[in-house]
mmCIF file of C-alpha atoms in Angstrom:
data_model
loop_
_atom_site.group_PDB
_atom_site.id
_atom_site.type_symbol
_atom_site.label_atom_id
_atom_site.label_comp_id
_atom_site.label_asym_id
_atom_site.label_seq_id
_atom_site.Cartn_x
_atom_site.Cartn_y
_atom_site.Cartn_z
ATOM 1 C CA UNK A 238 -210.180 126.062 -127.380
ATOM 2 C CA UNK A 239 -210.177 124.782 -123.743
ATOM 3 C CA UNK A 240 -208.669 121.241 -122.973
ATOM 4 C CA UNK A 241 -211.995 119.329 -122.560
ATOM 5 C CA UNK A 242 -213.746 120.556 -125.929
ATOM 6 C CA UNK A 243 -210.660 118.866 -127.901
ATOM 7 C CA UNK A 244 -212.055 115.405 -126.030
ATOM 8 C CA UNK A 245 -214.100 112.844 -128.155
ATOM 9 C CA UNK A 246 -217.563 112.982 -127.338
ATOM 10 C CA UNK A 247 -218.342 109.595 -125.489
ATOM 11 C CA UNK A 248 -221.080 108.780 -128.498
ATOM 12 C CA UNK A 249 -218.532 108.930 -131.066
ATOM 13 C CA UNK A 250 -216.440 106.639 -132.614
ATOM 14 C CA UNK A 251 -213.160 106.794 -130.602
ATOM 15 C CA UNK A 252 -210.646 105.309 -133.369
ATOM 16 C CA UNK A 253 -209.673 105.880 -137.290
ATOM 17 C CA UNK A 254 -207.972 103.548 -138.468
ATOM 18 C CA UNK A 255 -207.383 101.270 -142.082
ATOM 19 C CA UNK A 256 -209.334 98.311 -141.190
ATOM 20 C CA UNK A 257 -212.358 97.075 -138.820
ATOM 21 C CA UNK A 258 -210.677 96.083 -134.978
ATOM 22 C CA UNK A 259 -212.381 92.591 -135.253
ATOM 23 C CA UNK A 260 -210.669 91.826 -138.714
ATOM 24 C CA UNK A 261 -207.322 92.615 -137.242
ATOM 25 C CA UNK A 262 -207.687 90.856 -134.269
ATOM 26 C CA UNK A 263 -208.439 87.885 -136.826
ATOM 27 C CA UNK A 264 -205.646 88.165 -138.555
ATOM 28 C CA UNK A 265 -203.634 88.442 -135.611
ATOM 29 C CA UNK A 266 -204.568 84.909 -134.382
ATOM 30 C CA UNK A 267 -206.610 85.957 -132.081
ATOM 31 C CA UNK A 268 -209.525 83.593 -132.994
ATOM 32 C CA UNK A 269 -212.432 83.934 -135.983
ATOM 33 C CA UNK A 270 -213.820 86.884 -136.975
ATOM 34 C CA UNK A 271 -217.497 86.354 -135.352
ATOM 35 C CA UNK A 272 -215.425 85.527 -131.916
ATOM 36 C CA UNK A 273 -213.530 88.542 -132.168
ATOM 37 C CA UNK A 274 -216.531 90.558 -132.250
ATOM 38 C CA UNK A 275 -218.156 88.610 -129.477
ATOM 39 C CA UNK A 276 -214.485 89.642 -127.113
ATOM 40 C CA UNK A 277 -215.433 93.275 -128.673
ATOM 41 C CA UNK A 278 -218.784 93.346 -127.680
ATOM 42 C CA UNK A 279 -217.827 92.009 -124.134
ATOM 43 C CA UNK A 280 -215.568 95.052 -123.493
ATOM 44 C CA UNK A 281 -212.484 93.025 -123.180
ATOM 45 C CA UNK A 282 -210.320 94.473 -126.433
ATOM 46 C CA UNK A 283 -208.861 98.043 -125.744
ATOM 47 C CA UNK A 284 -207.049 100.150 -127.990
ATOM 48 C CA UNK A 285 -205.070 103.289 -127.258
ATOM 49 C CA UNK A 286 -206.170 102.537 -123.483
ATOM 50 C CA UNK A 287 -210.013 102.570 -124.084
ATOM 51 C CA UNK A 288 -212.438 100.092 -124.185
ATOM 52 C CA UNK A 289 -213.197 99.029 -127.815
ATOM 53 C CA UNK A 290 -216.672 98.532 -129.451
ATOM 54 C CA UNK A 291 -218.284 97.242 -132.350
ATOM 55 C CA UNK A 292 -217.221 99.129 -135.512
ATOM 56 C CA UNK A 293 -214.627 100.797 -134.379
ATOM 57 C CA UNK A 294 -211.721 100.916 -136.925
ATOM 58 C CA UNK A 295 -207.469 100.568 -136.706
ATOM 59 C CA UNK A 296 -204.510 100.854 -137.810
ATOM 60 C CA UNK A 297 -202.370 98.281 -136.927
ATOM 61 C CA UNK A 298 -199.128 99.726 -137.574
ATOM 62 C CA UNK A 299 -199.868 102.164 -134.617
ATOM 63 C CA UNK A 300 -202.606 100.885 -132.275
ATOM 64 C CA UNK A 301 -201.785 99.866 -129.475
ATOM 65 C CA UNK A 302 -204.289 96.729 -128.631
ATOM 66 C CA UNK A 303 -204.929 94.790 -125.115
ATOM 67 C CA UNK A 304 -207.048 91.886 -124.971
ATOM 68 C CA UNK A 305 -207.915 90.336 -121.649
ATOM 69 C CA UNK A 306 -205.499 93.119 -120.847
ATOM 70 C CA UNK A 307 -202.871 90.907 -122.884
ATOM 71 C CA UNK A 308 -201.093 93.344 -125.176
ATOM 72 C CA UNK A 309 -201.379 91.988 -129.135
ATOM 73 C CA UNK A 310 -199.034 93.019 -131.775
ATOM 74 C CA UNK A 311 -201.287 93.163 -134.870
ATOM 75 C CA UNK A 312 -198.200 94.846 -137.340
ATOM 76 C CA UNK A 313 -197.364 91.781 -139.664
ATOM 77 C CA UNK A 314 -194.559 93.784 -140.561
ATOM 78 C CA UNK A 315 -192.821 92.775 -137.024
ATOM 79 C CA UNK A 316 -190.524 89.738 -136.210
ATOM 80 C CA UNK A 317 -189.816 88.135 -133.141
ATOM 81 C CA UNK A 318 -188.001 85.000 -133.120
ATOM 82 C CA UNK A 319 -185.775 83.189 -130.703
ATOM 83 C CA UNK A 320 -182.564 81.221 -131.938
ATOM 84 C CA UNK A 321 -180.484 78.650 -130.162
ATOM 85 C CA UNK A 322 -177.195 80.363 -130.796
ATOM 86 C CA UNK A 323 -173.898 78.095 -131.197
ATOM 87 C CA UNK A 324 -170.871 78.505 -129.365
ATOM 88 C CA UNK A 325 -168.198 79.698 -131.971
ATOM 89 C CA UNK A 326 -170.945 82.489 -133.547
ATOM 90 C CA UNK A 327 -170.286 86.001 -132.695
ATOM 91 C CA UNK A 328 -173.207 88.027 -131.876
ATOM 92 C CA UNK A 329 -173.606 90.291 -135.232
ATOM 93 C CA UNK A 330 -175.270 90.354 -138.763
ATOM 94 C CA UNK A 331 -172.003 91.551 -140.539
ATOM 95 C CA UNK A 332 -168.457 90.413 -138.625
ATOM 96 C CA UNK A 333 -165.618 92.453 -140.758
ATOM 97 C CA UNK A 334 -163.253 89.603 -139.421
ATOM 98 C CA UNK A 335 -165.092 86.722 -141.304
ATOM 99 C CA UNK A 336 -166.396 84.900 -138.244
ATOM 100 C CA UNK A 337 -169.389 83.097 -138.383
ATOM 101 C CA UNK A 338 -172.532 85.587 -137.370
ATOM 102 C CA UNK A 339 -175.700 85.413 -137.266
ATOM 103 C CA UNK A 340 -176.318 86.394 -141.125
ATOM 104 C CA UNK A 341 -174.781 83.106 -141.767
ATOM 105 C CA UNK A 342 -178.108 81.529 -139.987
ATOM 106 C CA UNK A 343 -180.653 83.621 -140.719
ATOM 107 C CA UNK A 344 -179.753 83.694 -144.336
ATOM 108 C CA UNK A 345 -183.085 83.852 -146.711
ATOM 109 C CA UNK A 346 -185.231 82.287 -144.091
ATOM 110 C CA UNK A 347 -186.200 86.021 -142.667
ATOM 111 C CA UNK A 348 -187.352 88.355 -145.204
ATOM 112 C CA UNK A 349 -187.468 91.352 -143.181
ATOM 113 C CA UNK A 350 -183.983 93.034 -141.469
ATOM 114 C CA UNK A 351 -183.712 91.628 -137.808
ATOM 115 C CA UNK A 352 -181.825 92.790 -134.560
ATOM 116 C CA UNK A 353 -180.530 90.535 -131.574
ATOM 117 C CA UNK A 354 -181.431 92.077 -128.293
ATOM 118 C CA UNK A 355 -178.193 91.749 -126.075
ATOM 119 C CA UNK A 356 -175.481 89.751 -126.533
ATOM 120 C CA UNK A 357 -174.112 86.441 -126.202
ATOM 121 C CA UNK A 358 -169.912 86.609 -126.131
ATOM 122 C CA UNK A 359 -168.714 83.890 -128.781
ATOM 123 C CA UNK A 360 -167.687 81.269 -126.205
ATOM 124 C CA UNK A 361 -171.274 81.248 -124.991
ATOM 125 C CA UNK A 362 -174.384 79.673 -126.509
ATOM 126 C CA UNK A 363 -178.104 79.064 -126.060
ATOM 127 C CA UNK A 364 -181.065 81.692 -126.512
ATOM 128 C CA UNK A 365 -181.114 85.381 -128.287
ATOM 129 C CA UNK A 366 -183.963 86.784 -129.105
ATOM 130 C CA UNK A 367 -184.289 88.508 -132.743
ATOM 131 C CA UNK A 368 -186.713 91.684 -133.543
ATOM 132 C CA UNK A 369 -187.136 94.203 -135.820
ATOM 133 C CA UNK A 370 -188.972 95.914 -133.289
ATOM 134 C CA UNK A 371 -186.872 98.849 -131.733
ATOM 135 C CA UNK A 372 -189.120 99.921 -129.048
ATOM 136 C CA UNK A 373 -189.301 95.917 -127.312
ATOM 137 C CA UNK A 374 -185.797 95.019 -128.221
ATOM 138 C CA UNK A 375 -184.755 98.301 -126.603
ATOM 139 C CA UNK A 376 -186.616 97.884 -123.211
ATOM 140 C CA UNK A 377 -185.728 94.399 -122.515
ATOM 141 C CA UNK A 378 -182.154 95.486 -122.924
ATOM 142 C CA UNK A 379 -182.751 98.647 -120.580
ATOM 143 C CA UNK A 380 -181.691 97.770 -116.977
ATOM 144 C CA UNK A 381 -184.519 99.544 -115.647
ATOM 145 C CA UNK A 382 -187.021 97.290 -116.909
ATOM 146 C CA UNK A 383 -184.640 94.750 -115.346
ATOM 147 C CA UNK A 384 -185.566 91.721 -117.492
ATOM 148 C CA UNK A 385 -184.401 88.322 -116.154
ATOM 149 C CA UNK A 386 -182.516 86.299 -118.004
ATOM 150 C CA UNK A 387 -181.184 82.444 -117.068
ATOM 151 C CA UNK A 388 -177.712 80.856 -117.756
ATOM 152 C CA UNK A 389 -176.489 76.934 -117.121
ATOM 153 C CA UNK A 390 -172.622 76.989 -116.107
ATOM 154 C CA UNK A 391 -170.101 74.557 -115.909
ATOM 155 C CA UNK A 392 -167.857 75.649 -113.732
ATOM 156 C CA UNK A 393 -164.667 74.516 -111.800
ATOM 157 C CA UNK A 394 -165.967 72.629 -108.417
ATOM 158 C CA UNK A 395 -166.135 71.414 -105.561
ATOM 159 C CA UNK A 396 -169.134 74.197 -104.797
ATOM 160 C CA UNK A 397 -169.059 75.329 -100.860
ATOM 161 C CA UNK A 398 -172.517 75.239 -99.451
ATOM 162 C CA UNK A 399 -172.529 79.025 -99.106
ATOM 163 C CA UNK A 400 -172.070 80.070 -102.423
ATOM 164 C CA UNK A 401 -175.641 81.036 -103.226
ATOM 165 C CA UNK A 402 -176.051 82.846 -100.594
ATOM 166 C CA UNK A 403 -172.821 84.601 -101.283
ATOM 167 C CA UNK A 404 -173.814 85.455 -104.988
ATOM 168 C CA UNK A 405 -177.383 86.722 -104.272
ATOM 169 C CA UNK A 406 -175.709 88.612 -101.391
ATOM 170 C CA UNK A 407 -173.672 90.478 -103.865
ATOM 171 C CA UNK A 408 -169.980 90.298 -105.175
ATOM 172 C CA UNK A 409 -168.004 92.983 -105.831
ATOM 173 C CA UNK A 410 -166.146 93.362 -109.372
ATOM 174 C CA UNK A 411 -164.073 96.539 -110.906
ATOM 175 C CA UNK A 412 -166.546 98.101 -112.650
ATOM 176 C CA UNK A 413 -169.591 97.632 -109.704
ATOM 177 C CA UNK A 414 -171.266 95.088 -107.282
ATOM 178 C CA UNK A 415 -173.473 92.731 -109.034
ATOM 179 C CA UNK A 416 -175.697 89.745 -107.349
ATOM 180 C CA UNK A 417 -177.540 87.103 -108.562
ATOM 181 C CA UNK A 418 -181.359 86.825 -107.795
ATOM 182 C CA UNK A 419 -181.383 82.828 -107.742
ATOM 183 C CA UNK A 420 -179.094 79.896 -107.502
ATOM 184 C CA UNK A 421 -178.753 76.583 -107.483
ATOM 185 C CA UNK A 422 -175.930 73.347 -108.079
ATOM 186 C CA UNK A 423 -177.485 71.108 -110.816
ATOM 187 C CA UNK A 424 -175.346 68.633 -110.983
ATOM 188 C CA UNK A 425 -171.485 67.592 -110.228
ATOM 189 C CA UNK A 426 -168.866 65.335 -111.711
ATOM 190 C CA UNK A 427 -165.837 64.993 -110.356
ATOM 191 C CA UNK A 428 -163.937 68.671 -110.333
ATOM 192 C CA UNK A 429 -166.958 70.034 -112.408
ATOM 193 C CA UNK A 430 -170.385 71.262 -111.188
ATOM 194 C CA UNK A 431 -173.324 72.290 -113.543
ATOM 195 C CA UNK A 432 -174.797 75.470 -111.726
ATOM 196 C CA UNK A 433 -178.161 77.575 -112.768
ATOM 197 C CA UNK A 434 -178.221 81.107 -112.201
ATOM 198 C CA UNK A 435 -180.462 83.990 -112.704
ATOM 199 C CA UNK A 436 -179.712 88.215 -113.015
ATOM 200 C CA UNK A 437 -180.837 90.974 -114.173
ATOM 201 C CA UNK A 438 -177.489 92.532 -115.094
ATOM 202 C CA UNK A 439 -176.319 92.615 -118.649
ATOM 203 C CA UNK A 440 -173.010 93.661 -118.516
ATOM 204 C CA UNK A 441 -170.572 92.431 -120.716
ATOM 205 C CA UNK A 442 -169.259 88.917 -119.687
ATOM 206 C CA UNK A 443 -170.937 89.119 -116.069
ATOM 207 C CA UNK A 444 -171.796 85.430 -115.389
ATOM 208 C CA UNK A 445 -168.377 84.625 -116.460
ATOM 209 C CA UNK A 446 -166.624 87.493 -114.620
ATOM 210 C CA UNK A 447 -168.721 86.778 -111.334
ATOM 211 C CA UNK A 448 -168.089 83.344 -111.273
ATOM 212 C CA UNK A 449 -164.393 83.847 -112.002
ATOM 213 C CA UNK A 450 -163.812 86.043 -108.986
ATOM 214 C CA UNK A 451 -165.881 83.543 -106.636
ATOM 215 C CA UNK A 452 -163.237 81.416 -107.863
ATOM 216 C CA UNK A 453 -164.938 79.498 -109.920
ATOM 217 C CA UNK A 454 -164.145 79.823 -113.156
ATOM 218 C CA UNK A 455 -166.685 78.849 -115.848
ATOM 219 C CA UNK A 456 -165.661 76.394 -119.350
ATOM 220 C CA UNK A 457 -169.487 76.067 -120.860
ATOM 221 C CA UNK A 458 -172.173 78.632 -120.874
ATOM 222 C CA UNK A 459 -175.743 78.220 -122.187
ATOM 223 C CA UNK A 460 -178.647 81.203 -121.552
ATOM 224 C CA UNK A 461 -181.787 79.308 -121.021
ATOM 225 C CA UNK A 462 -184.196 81.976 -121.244
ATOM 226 C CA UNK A 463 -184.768 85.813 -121.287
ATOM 227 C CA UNK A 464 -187.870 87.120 -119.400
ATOM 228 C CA UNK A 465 -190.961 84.621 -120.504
ATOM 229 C CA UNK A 466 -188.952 82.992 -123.099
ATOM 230 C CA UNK A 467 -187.264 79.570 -122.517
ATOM 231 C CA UNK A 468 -184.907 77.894 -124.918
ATOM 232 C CA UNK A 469 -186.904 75.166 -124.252
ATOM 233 C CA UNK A 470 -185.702 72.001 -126.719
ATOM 234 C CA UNK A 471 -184.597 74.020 -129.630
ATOM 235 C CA UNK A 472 -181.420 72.392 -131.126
ATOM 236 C CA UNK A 473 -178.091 74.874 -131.727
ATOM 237 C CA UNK A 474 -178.016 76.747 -134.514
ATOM 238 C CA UNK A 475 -182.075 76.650 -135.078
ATOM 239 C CA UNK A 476 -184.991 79.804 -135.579
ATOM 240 C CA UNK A 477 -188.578 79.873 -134.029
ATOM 241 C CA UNK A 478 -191.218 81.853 -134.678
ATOM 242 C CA UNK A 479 -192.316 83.522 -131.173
ATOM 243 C CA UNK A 480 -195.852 82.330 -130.161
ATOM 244 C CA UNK A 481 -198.647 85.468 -129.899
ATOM 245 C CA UNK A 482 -198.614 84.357 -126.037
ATOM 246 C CA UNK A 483 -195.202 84.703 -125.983
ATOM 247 C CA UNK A 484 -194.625 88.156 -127.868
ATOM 248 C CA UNK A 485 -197.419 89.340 -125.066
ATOM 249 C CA UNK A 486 -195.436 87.653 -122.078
ATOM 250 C CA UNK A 487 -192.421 89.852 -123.444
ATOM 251 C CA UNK A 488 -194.704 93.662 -123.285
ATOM 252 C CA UNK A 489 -195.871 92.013 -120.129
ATOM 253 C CA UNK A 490 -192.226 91.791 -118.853
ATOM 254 C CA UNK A 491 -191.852 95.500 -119.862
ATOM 255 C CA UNK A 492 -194.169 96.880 -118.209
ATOM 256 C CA UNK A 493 -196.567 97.133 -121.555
#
């Protein structure tokens, strides 16, 4: 059988799936049922990459569904949430020391078995993002999808006036150069400055091994957001339930 006989005919339905698209796209948040249809009907819902219409059908365990080119997870089964991560809490579900972890937080309020993507070293705090979705948590780890993330510092001061441009320049440490892609002084106080900086790197320890070899060393650290997501004002040692805008901002990030 040649190539082009195995393609659907452009008159026939173009998915199989469990359930009617507009139904999941209810479910999903995405607004009634008769609105859904009325997004369908306007061609601006695709699935698999092609432009949905009325009566097509899904599964939303697989489909992969864009509206106003917006990517929607419709698998109830997935889990994103963000958590304002204490300082003190070591970045694992099961620690065989007996340090606090992130089991201790979670607890019963998750049902389903959740993954932090990247790390936060014990000393540090502020936001990690929890999934139990492999395929997300693994590319906004991946350093080619090069996902931003944002720390606050508090670092030893005075700051010299050059040190941005220094640290977006590049600095060199043993195991490779590594620059920042924004900086700025917040605030000082005395021998103390509160800096915000922003990388794509996600090597172990890197804010606080770049700003140790700049010389200034750094006593608090607090991630303020990862791609889309801000902490925003969630207190230490809280869970959130990502917003559907939010779990799209993140595919968006990645390229999805």
């Amino acid at each position: 059988m040649r190539r082009d006989d195995r393609a659907p005919k452009p008159d026939a339905p173009i998915y199989e799936g469990t359930e009617r698209l507009q139904k999941v796209l209810a479910a999903a948040g995405v607004g009634s049922r008769r609105a859904c249809e009325d997004l369908i009907f306007r061609r601006r819902v695709t699935v698999n990459g092609r432009v949905a219409k009325l009566g097509d059908k899904v599964d939303p365990a697989t489909a992969v569904i864009h509206v106003d080119g917006e990517r929607l997870q419709a698998d109830n089964r997935l889990v994103y949430l963000a958590m304002n991560k204490p300082r003190g809490v070591v970045t694992t579900m099961a620690d065989e020391k007996g340090r606090t972890e992130l089991a201790d937080f979670i607890g019963i309020r998750v049902e389903q078995r959740v993954y932090h993507v990247g790390r936060l070293d014990a000393d540090s705090e502020g936001l990690l993002l929890l999934t139990n979705d492999g395929t997300l948590a693994h590319r906004l780890m991946h350093p080619s999808y090069e996902v931003l993330k944002t720390y606050l510092a508090e670092v030893a001061g005075p700051i010299p006036r050059n040190l941005g441009r220094r640290l977006m320049a590049g600095v060199d440490l043993e195991d490779g150069p590594v620059k920042v892609d924004s900086f700025k002084v917040v605030d000082t106080l005395g021998k103390t400055a509160q800096v915000e900086l922003s990388l794509h790197e996600g090597r172990k320890h890197i804010v606080r091994r770049l700003m140790a070899e700049v010389g200034h060393p750094v006593a608090r650290l607090v991630r303020t957001s990862i791609g889309p997501i801000r902490l925003g004002d969630l207190r230490t040692g809280r869970l959130r339930r990502l917003t559907n805008a939010e779990v799209a901002a993140l595919f968006k990030a990645v390229g999805d």
